[in-house]
Amino acid sequence: MNNSHDVARLSRRSFLAASGGVAAAALLAACSSGGGSAKPIKFWNMPWGGIDFAPTDKQITLAYKPSGELPPATYQSVQWANFTTTFASAVASNTGPAVSSGSGTQAFQFAKQHHIAYADDLLDSWKKNGLYDDFLPGVLDAMKTPAGYVAVPYNLDMRVLWYRKALLEKAGVTPPKDWQSYLDACEALKKIGTYGFGIASGAQGNGFQILVGLLINNGGGLFDKEQKPNCVTQENLDALDFVVEMVRKGYMDPGSVGYSTTNAYSQWKADKFAMGFESPGLAQQVGGAAGPDIYVGDPLVSGNGKKGALYFPNNIMMYTNTPSQKGSEAFLTYYYKNMAPLWTKNTGIGLPVLKSIAATKEFQADPNAAKMISVWQPICKTWAAPGGDALFSNVTLVDSTPAMTTFAQSVLSLKATPKEALTTLQNTLVSQMK
């Protein structure tokens, strides 16, 4: 695996409705194909992995040979920089793709704007060819709305427990299994000069994701069954009390409040972070002598006796602006049947959504990746927790937004009590709901 955490973080940014982007729209319009039914299916994909990802992905796409009168496919890699404006401008001007990936919540925003072609017919056809049953448990549920499936799951990102094996051995402790043994391990690690609660909560960090993951771990989360914010619950208060205890006891690096993910990688590499919740690509991102010493731990049993974690089912969506809806569906059927090399050739795309890819010897060769699929994925939940797994447009309010960074920093800096921080977040989310 060679997944970029910065890419993963960007992939879950809330998709902002269009503002500006006229130049981008003009450029995309100039690059569009000619008119009539001969127009190709335009597939836009994000650079999900390392340097080998886009070339491999393009090769798979251009090898598509449609049957009958169905159109062929073209390929365009869309960079993460300003991607929200790129998509919003192109979709608004009808110069966008017929099929694309994007942010994890993008499809829900565009569905609300009536630009998404729902995937129900496609998924029904996959029930006949075996693809439907190949998806990991629960990932399709995240795409289902009352109007239908807004997208198809594509790759997974999640926040799992990692630990430095050599540092735990030096401290004389074993990998924790529950919140109490986590605290005990942190205390032992503190005595050897390292931190057990590695986290980065600056503007370019993911600290808010870690905190939400711990809320979910305790049976909590941010939204109720009506998909409305419900932040101030006992489960959430207890989870943040656990976090505050770690901060007060010195188990967290004080600089973490302002750290970026790059800062955090440096701390892992410098033997200063011995445990923490991070993305699937942590060991590869840290690299060096420390990388091979970083292992995925087991899901923790919370103080409430629960297991759970936060994950992000990134997806591929179809648009109403297509030269052929049947063509869009035929291309996606081909793509999903042939996309395994993105994982078996180690392009760094992240974790697969198909059981058949996860079962390949190439994927299983990475024990950390294999453990994330077999042990962590079944207990993971989306931003919609605890009310459900299905995403919806208002989750964009908590997906890498300033409100979430403020929430995490207020807790980790001890400038607000758990109840104060959750109440402020609740009021902010309610005021921003549309």
Short mmCIF file of C-alpha atoms in Angstrom, two decimals:
data_model
loop_
_atom_site.label_atom_id
_atom_site.label_comp_id
_atom_site.label_asym_id
_atom_site.label_seq_id
_atom_site.Cartn_x
_atom_site.Cartn_y
_atom_site.Cartn_z
CA MET A 1 0.00 0.00 0.00
CA ASN A 2 1.22 3.50 -0.78
CA ASN A 3 -1.76 5.63 0.04
CA SER A 4 -1.16 9.34 0.54
CA HIS A 5 -2.77 10.60 3.74
CA ASP A 6 -2.96 14.13 2.39
CA VAL A 7 -4.85 12.78 -0.62
CA ALA A 8 -7.10 10.79 1.69
CA ARG A 9 -7.85 13.86 3.76
CA LEU A 10 -8.74 15.91 0.69
CA SER A 11 -10.91 13.12 -0.66
CA ARG A 12 -13.37 13.64 2.17
CA ARG A 13 -13.60 17.40 2.12
CA SER A 14 -17.11 18.65 1.95
CA PHE A 15 -18.02 19.36 -1.64
CA LEU A 16 -18.69 23.09 -1.93
CA ALA A 17 -21.32 24.18 -4.41
CA ALA A 18 -19.89 26.24 -7.24
CA SER A 19 -18.35 29.63 -6.66
CA GLY A 20 -16.28 31.10 -9.43
CA GLY A 21 -14.33 28.72 -11.63
CA VAL A 22 -15.21 30.40 -14.95
CA ALA A 23 -11.73 29.83 -16.33
CA ALA A 24 -11.84 26.17 -15.36
CA ALA A 25 -15.21 25.76 -17.01
CA ALA A 26 -13.96 27.39 -20.19
CA LEU A 27 -10.94 25.14 -20.31
CA LEU A 28 -13.05 22.03 -19.79
CA ALA A 29 -15.50 23.15 -22.45
CA ALA A 30 -12.65 23.58 -24.90
CA CYS A 31 -11.52 20.01 -24.18
CA SER A 32 -14.95 18.42 -24.60
CA SER A 33 -15.71 16.08 -27.46
CA GLY A 34 -17.92 16.74 -30.44
CA GLY A 35 -21.69 16.53 -30.53
CA GLY A 36 -24.20 13.80 -31.19
CA SER A 37 -24.39 10.22 -29.99
CA ALA A 38 -20.70 9.71 -30.92
CA LYS A 39 -19.65 11.56 -27.77
CA PRO A 40 -17.60 9.34 -25.48
CA ILE A 41 -18.23 8.54 -21.86
CA LYS A 42 -15.97 10.99 -20.04
CA PHE A 43 -14.45 9.37 -16.96
CA TRP A 44 -12.78 11.73 -14.51
CA ASN A 45 -10.84 10.18 -11.67
CA MET A 46 -8.83 11.60 -8.80
CA PRO A 47 -5.15 10.74 -8.19
CA TRP A 48 -5.94 8.32 -5.39
CA GLY A 49 -2.49 6.80 -5.06
CA GLY A 50 1.16 7.21 -5.95
CA ILE A 51 2.86 7.83 -9.28
CA ASP A 52 1.74 4.48 -10.68
CA PHE A 53 -1.95 5.00 -10.04
CA ALA A 54 -3.01 7.33 -12.88
CA PRO A 55 -1.09 5.52 -15.66
CA THR A 56 -2.54 2.17 -14.58
CA ASP A 57 -6.01 3.64 -14.23
CA LYS A 58 -5.84 5.28 -17.64
CA GLN A 59 -4.66 2.03 -19.23
CA ILE A 60 -7.64 0.17 -17.74
CA THR A 61 -10.05 2.87 -18.93
CA LEU A 62 -8.79 3.12 -22.50
CA ALA A 63 -8.79 -0.66 -22.89
CA TYR A 64 -12.59 -0.59 -22.68
CA LYS A 65 -14.18 -1.90 -25.88
CA PRO A 66 -17.93 -1.20 -25.82
CA SER A 67 -20.38 -3.44 -27.61
CA GLY A 68 -22.81 -2.40 -30.31
CA GLU A 69 -23.58 1.31 -30.52
CA LEU A 70 -22.40 2.16 -27.01
CA PRO A 71 -19.78 4.93 -26.80
CA PRO A 72 -16.13 4.41 -25.80
CA ALA A 73 -14.58 6.07 -22.76
CA THR A 74 -12.03 8.84 -22.33
CA TYR A 75 -9.89 9.47 -19.26
CA GLN A 76 -9.00 12.61 -17.34
CA SER A 77 -7.14 12.86 -14.04
CA VAL A 78 -8.46 15.74 -11.92
CA GLN A 79 -6.01 17.09 -9.36
CA TRP A 80 -7.08 17.62 -5.76
CA ALA A 81 -6.08 21.29 -5.83
CA ASN A 82 -9.30 23.28 -6.43
CA PHE A 83 -11.15 20.11 -7.45
CA THR A 84 -14.41 21.34 -5.90
CA THR A 85 -14.47 24.35 -8.20
CA THR A 86 -13.41 22.23 -11.18
CA PHE A 87 -16.33 19.84 -10.73
CA ALA A 88 -18.91 22.45 -9.75
CA SER A 89 -18.10 24.69 -12.73
CA ALA A 90 -18.04 21.80 -15.20
CA VAL A 91 -21.28 20.28 -13.97
CA ALA A 92 -23.05 23.65 -13.97
CA SER A 93 -21.96 24.31 -17.57
CA ASN A 94 -22.72 20.77 -18.79
CA THR A 95 -19.08 20.21 -19.71
CA GLY A 96 -18.38 17.75 -16.92
CA PRO A 97 -17.91 14.01 -16.84
CA ALA A 98 -20.47 11.28 -17.37
CA VAL A 99 -18.76 9.21 -14.66
CA SER A 100 -16.33 10.30 -11.95
CA SER A 101 -14.96 9.83 -8.49
CA GLY A 102 -14.44 12.85 -6.23
CA SER A 103 -14.92 13.64 -2.59
CA GLY A 104 -16.66 11.06 -0.43
CA THR A 105 -19.73 13.29 -0.06
CA GLN A 106 -19.76 14.89 -3.51
CA ALA A 107 -22.46 12.63 -4.95
CA PHE A 108 -24.87 13.57 -2.18
CA GLN A 109 -24.43 17.28 -2.90
CA PHE A 110 -24.90 16.84 -6.65
CA ALA A 111 -27.91 14.56 -6.10
CA LYS A 112 -29.54 17.36 -4.15
CA GLN A 113 -28.94 19.57 -7.21
CA HIS A 114 -30.46 16.91 -9.53
CA HIS A 115 -27.23 16.23 -11.41
CA ILE A 116 -26.77 12.58 -10.37
CA ALA A 117 -27.98 9.55 -12.30
CA TYR A 118 -28.89 7.05 -9.62
CA ALA A 119 -27.18 3.67 -9.69
CA ASP A 120 -30.15 1.42 -8.89
CA ASP A 121 -30.46 -0.06 -12.40
CA LEU A 122 -26.72 -0.63 -12.56
CA LEU A 123 -26.68 -2.42 -9.20
CA ASP A 124 -29.69 -4.53 -10.23
CA SER A 125 -27.75 -5.67 -13.29
CA TRP A 126 -24.79 -6.53 -11.06
CA LYS A 127 -26.97 -8.91 -9.07
CA LYS A 128 -27.00 -11.08 -12.19
CA ASN A 129 -23.24 -11.08 -12.84
CA GLY A 130 -22.03 -11.49 -9.26
CA LEU A 131 -20.58 -8.01 -8.76
CA TYR A 132 -23.30 -6.99 -6.31
CA ASP A 133 -22.46 -9.80 -3.90
CA ASP A 134 -18.73 -9.03 -4.19
CA PHE A 135 -18.98 -5.83 -2.13
CA LEU A 136 -17.82 -5.85 1.46
CA PRO A 137 -20.66 -5.83 4.03
CA GLY A 138 -22.29 -2.46 4.59
CA VAL A 139 -20.45 -0.38 2.01
CA LEU A 140 -23.38 -0.26 -0.40
CA ASP A 141 -25.69 0.83 2.42
CA ALA A 142 -23.68 4.04 2.79
CA MET A 143 -24.71 5.08 -0.74
CA LYS A 144 -28.45 4.49 -0.35
CA THR A 145 -30.84 7.43 -0.04
CA PRO A 146 -34.66 7.50 -0.13
CA ALA A 147 -34.39 8.35 -3.84
CA GLY A 148 -31.96 5.54 -4.64
CA TYR A 149 -28.24 4.76 -4.68
CA VAL A 150 -26.38 7.99 -5.44
CA ALA A 151 -23.08 6.28 -6.22
CA VAL A 152 -21.10 3.02 -6.13
CA PRO A 153 -18.45 2.42 -3.44
CA TYR A 154 -14.92 2.51 -4.90
CA ASN A 155 -12.22 2.60 -2.21
CA LEU A 156 -12.12 2.86 1.56
CA ASP A 157 -10.25 5.06 3.99
CA MET A 158 -10.54 4.57 7.75
CA ARG A 159 -9.03 5.61 11.06
CA VAL A 160 -7.51 2.60 12.79
CA LEU A 161 -5.24 2.06 15.77
CA TRP A 162 -1.53 1.84 14.93
CA TYR A 163 1.37 1.18 17.28
CA ARG A 164 5.17 1.06 17.25
CA LYS A 165 6.02 -2.51 18.23
CA ALA A 166 9.57 -1.77 19.42
CA LEU A 167 8.45 1.13 21.62
CA LEU A 168 5.70 -0.88 23.28
CA GLU A 169 8.20 -3.67 23.94
CA LYS A 170 10.65 -1.15 25.38
CA ALA A 171 7.90 0.14 27.69
CA GLY A 172 7.06 -3.40 28.72
CA VAL A 173 3.45 -3.38 27.50
CA THR A 174 1.40 -5.31 24.96
CA PRO A 175 -0.90 -3.72 22.35
CA PRO A 176 -4.07 -2.51 24.12
CA LYS A 177 -7.43 -4.19 23.74
CA ASP A 178 -9.69 -1.69 25.52
CA TRP A 179 -9.72 1.89 26.79
CA GLN A 180 -8.26 0.99 30.18
CA SER A 181 -5.34 -0.99 28.76
CA TYR A 182 -4.81 1.91 26.32
CA LEU A 183 -4.46 4.27 29.28
CA ASP A 184 -2.12 1.81 31.00
CA ALA A 185 0.04 1.56 27.88
CA CYS A 186 0.14 5.36 27.59
CA GLU A 187 1.39 5.63 31.17
CA ALA A 188 4.17 3.12 30.50
CA LEU A 189 5.14 4.88 27.26
CA LYS A 190 5.28 8.22 29.04
CA LYS A 191 7.99 6.81 31.30
CA ILE A 192 10.23 6.13 28.27
CA GLY A 193 9.64 9.59 26.82
CA THR A 194 7.12 8.87 24.09
CA TYR A 195 3.44 9.67 23.56
CA GLY A 196 0.67 7.08 23.42
CA PHE A 197 -2.02 9.36 21.98
CA GLY A 198 -0.49 10.52 18.72
CA ILE A 199 -2.74 13.04 17.00
CA ALA A 200 -2.52 16.07 14.70
CA SER A 201 -5.22 18.70 15.13
CA GLY A 202 -3.97 21.70 13.19
CA ALA A 203 -5.72 23.08 10.12
CA GLN A 204 -3.91 20.48 8.02
CA GLY A 205 -4.45 17.66 10.49
CA ASN A 206 -7.15 15.07 11.10
CA GLY A 207 -7.66 15.38 14.84
CA PHE A 208 -11.41 15.90 14.51
CA GLN A 209 -11.68 12.57 12.67
CA ILE A 210 -9.90 10.82 15.53
CA LEU A 211 -12.27 12.33 18.08
CA VAL A 212 -15.36 11.37 16.07
CA GLY A 213 -13.91 7.88 15.70
CA LEU A 214 -13.72 7.62 19.50
CA LEU A 215 -17.30 8.87 19.82
CA ILE A 216 -18.35 6.06 17.47
CA ASN A 217 -16.15 3.64 19.41
CA ASN A 218 -18.33 4.35 22.45
CA GLY A 219 -21.63 3.98 20.59
CA GLY A 220 -21.98 7.69 19.87
CA GLY A 221 -21.54 10.00 16.90
CA LEU A 222 -22.91 13.25 15.54
CA PHE A 223 -26.27 12.50 13.87
CA ASP A 224 -29.52 10.83 14.90
CA LYS A 225 -31.86 8.59 12.88
CA GLU A 226 -33.55 11.67 11.41
CA GLN A 227 -30.13 12.75 10.07
CA LYS A 228 -30.09 15.75 12.38
CA PRO A 229 -27.19 16.79 14.63
CA ASN A 230 -27.35 15.16 18.06
CA CYS A 231 -23.94 15.84 19.57
CA VAL A 232 -24.54 16.26 23.30
CA THR A 233 -25.14 12.65 24.35
CA GLN A 234 -23.80 10.65 27.26
CA GLU A 235 -21.89 8.35 24.92
CA ASN A 236 -20.12 11.35 23.40
CA LEU A 237 -19.44 13.00 26.76
CA ASP A 238 -17.89 9.81 28.11
CA ALA A 239 -15.70 9.42 25.03
CA LEU A 240 -14.38 12.96 25.32
CA ASP A 241 -13.78 12.45 29.05
CA PHE A 242 -11.48 9.60 27.98
CA VAL A 243 -9.65 11.99 25.63
CA VAL A 244 -9.38 14.72 28.27
CA GLU A 245 -7.93 12.23 30.73
CA MET A 246 -5.16 11.42 28.24
CA VAL A 247 -4.44 15.09 27.66
CA ARG A 248 -4.34 15.94 31.37
CA LYS A 249 -2.03 13.02 32.15
CA GLY A 250 0.47 14.07 29.48
CA TYR A 251 -0.16 11.20 27.09
CA MET A 252 -0.53 13.64 24.17
CA ASP A 253 2.21 15.81 22.73
CA PRO A 254 1.14 19.40 23.60
CA GLY A 255 2.14 20.49 20.09
CA SER A 256 -0.47 18.17 18.62
CA VAL A 257 -3.13 20.87 18.82
CA GLY A 258 -1.42 22.66 15.94
CA TYR A 259 0.25 19.74 14.15
CA SER A 260 -0.34 18.88 10.49
CA THR A 261 -0.32 15.27 9.35
CA THR A 262 3.22 15.88 8.09
CA ASN A 263 4.24 16.93 11.61
CA ALA A 264 2.64 13.77 12.96
CA TYR A 265 4.56 11.57 10.51
CA SER A 266 7.76 13.20 11.74
CA GLN A 267 6.86 12.38 15.33
CA TRP A 268 6.20 8.74 14.44
CA LYS A 269 9.54 8.61 12.66
CA ALA A 270 11.35 10.25 15.60
CA ASP A 271 10.04 7.65 18.09
CA LYS A 272 7.88 10.31 19.79
CA PHE A 273 4.52 8.82 18.77
CA ALA A 274 4.09 5.19 19.81
CA MET A 275 0.32 4.80 19.32
CA GLY A 276 -2.44 6.65 17.55
CA PHE A 277 -5.37 6.42 15.16
CA GLU A 278 -4.39 7.05 11.57
CA SER A 279 -5.06 6.34 7.89
CA PRO A 280 -4.34 3.05 6.08
CA GLY A 281 -1.13 4.41 4.58
CA LEU A 282 0.59 5.40 7.83
CA ALA A 283 3.46 2.90 7.74
CA GLN A 284 4.29 3.79 4.13
CA GLN A 285 4.03 7.52 4.77
CA VAL A 286 6.37 7.35 7.77
CA GLY A 287 8.80 5.00 6.04
CA GLY A 288 12.45 4.79 7.00
CA ALA A 289 13.43 2.53 9.88
CA ALA A 290 10.18 3.29 11.71
CA GLY A 291 7.81 2.27 8.89
CA PRO A 292 8.30 -1.51 9.17
CA ASP A 293 7.87 -1.26 12.95
CA ILE A 294 4.35 0.23 12.71
CA TYR A 295 1.51 -2.26 13.06
CA VAL A 296 -2.28 -2.16 13.00
CA GLY A 297 -3.73 -2.98 16.41
CA ASP A 298 -7.12 -4.42 17.32
CA PRO A 299 -10.30 -2.34 17.66
CA LEU A 300 -10.61 -1.16 21.26
CA VAL A 301 -13.51 -2.04 23.53
CA SER A 302 -14.75 1.29 24.89
CA GLY A 303 -15.76 2.19 28.40
CA ASN A 304 -19.31 1.52 27.22
CA GLY A 305 -18.39 -1.99 26.08
CA LYS A 306 -18.62 -1.11 22.38
CA LYS A 307 -16.40 -1.38 19.33
CA GLY A 308 -16.50 1.05 16.43
CA ALA A 309 -14.44 3.33 14.20
CA LEU A 310 -14.87 6.02 11.55
CA TYR A 311 -14.40 5.22 7.88
CA PHE A 312 -14.93 6.94 4.56
CA PRO A 313 -16.41 4.98 1.61
CA ASN A 314 -15.15 6.94 -1.37
CA ASN A 315 -17.23 6.33 -4.45
CA ILE A 316 -17.80 6.63 -8.18
CA MET A 317 -20.90 8.43 -9.42
CA MET A 318 -22.79 8.80 -12.68
CA TYR A 319 -24.25 12.09 -13.95
CA THR A 320 -27.46 12.93 -15.77
CA ASN A 321 -25.37 14.77 -18.36
CA THR A 322 -24.15 11.74 -20.30
CA PRO A 323 -24.21 10.83 -23.99
CA SER A 324 -25.71 7.49 -22.98
CA GLN A 325 -26.91 6.28 -19.59
CA LYS A 326 -26.58 2.69 -20.81
CA GLY A 327 -23.07 3.62 -21.90
CA SER A 328 -22.22 4.97 -18.45
CA GLU A 329 -23.48 1.77 -16.84
CA ALA A 330 -21.71 -0.50 -19.34
CA PHE A 331 -18.42 1.32 -18.75
CA LEU A 332 -18.73 1.05 -14.97
CA THR A 333 -19.51 -2.66 -15.26
CA TYR A 334 -16.34 -3.13 -17.29
CA TYR A 335 -14.30 -0.93 -14.95
CA TYR A 336 -15.29 -2.76 -11.76
CA LYS A 337 -14.59 -6.12 -13.39
CA ASN A 338 -11.12 -4.94 -14.42
CA MET A 339 -9.94 -2.54 -11.71
CA ALA A 340 -8.11 -5.13 -9.56
CA PRO A 341 -4.63 -4.09 -10.84
CA LEU A 342 -5.06 -0.79 -8.99
CA TRP A 343 -4.57 -2.87 -5.84
CA THR A 344 -2.60 -5.90 -7.02
CA LYS A 345 0.02 -3.63 -8.59
CA ASN A 346 0.29 -1.61 -5.38
CA THR A 347 -0.65 1.77 -6.84
CA GLY A 348 -1.62 3.14 -3.41
CA ILE A 349 -5.32 3.67 -4.03
CA GLY A 350 -6.32 2.66 -0.49
CA LEU A 351 -8.46 -0.24 0.65
CA PRO A 352 -10.68 -2.14 -1.81
CA VAL A 353 -14.46 -2.45 -1.59
CA LEU A 354 -14.61 -5.80 -3.40
CA LYS A 355 -14.05 -9.04 -1.51
CA SER A 356 -12.43 -10.62 -4.55
CA ILE A 357 -9.69 -7.96 -4.64
CA ALA A 358 -9.15 -8.13 -0.87
CA ALA A 359 -8.68 -11.90 -1.22
CA THR A 360 -5.88 -11.68 -3.81
CA LYS A 361 -2.46 -12.87 -2.71
CA GLU A 362 -0.99 -9.49 -3.66
CA PHE A 363 -3.31 -7.63 -1.29
CA GLN A 364 -3.01 -10.22 1.46
CA ALA A 365 0.77 -9.87 1.30
CA ASP A 366 0.41 -6.70 3.39
CA PRO A 367 -0.76 -7.97 6.81
CA ASN A 368 -1.73 -4.47 7.98
CA ALA A 369 -3.99 -3.90 4.97
CA ALA A 370 -5.47 -7.37 5.29
CA LYS A 371 -6.24 -6.76 8.98
CA MET A 372 -7.96 -3.48 8.23
CA ILE A 373 -10.34 -5.26 5.86
CA SER A 374 -10.94 -8.39 7.95
CA VAL A 375 -11.01 -6.91 11.47
CA TRP A 376 -11.69 -3.16 11.23
CA GLN A 377 -14.02 -2.74 8.26
CA PRO A 378 -16.86 -4.78 9.82
CA ILE A 379 -17.01 -2.48 12.86
CA CYS A 380 -16.58 0.82 10.98
CA LYS A 381 -19.32 3.43 10.60
CA THR A 382 -19.67 6.58 8.51
CA TRP A 383 -20.15 10.21 9.49
CA ALA A 384 -23.87 9.40 9.77
CA ALA A 385 -23.40 7.42 13.01
CA PRO A 386 -25.01 6.56 15.28
CA GLY A 387 -28.28 7.15 13.44
CA GLY A 388 -27.30 5.02 10.46
CA ASP A 389 -24.64 4.30 7.86
CA ALA A 390 -26.23 5.98 4.83
CA LEU A 391 -24.59 9.30 4.05
CA PHE A 392 -26.59 12.43 3.21
CA SER A 393 -25.93 15.99 2.08
CA ASN A 394 -25.61 17.56 5.53
CA VAL A 395 -22.66 15.36 6.50
CA THR A 396 -20.67 17.89 4.50
CA LEU A 397 -21.04 20.14 7.55
CA VAL A 398 -18.67 17.88 9.49
CA ASP A 399 -16.42 16.65 6.69
CA SER A 400 -13.16 18.63 7.09
CA THR A 401 -14.85 21.91 7.99
CA PRO A 402 -13.59 24.77 10.20
CA ALA A 403 -16.27 23.93 12.77
CA MET A 404 -14.79 20.46 13.23
CA THR A 405 -11.22 21.73 13.56
CA THR A 406 -12.39 24.25 16.17
CA PHE A 407 -14.25 21.50 18.02
CA ALA A 408 -11.19 19.23 18.20
CA GLN A 409 -8.80 22.01 19.17
CA SER A 410 -11.10 23.23 21.95
CA VAL A 411 -11.14 19.74 23.47
CA LEU A 412 -7.44 18.94 23.05
CA SER A 413 -6.32 22.34 24.35
CA LEU A 414 -8.66 21.98 27.36
CA LYS A 415 -10.16 25.38 26.54
CA ALA A 416 -13.63 23.87 26.66
CA THR A 417 -15.14 21.02 28.64
CA PRO A 418 -16.55 18.09 26.65
CA LYS A 419 -20.08 19.38 27.22
CA GLU A 420 -19.15 22.92 26.16
CA ALA A 421 -17.35 21.71 23.02
CA LEU A 422 -20.21 19.40 22.00
CA THR A 423 -22.82 22.08 22.70
CA THR A 424 -20.96 24.62 20.56
CA LEU A 425 -20.64 22.07 17.76
CA GLN A 426 -24.34 21.18 18.03
CA ASN A 427 -25.40 24.82 17.78
CA THR A 428 -23.06 25.46 14.85
CA LEU A 429 -24.31 22.47 12.88
CA VAL A 430 -27.96 23.31 13.48
CA SER A 431 -27.40 26.90 12.33
CA GLN A 432 -25.74 25.69 9.12
CA MET A 433 -28.25 23.04 8.12
CA LYS A 434 -30.16 23.71 4.93
#
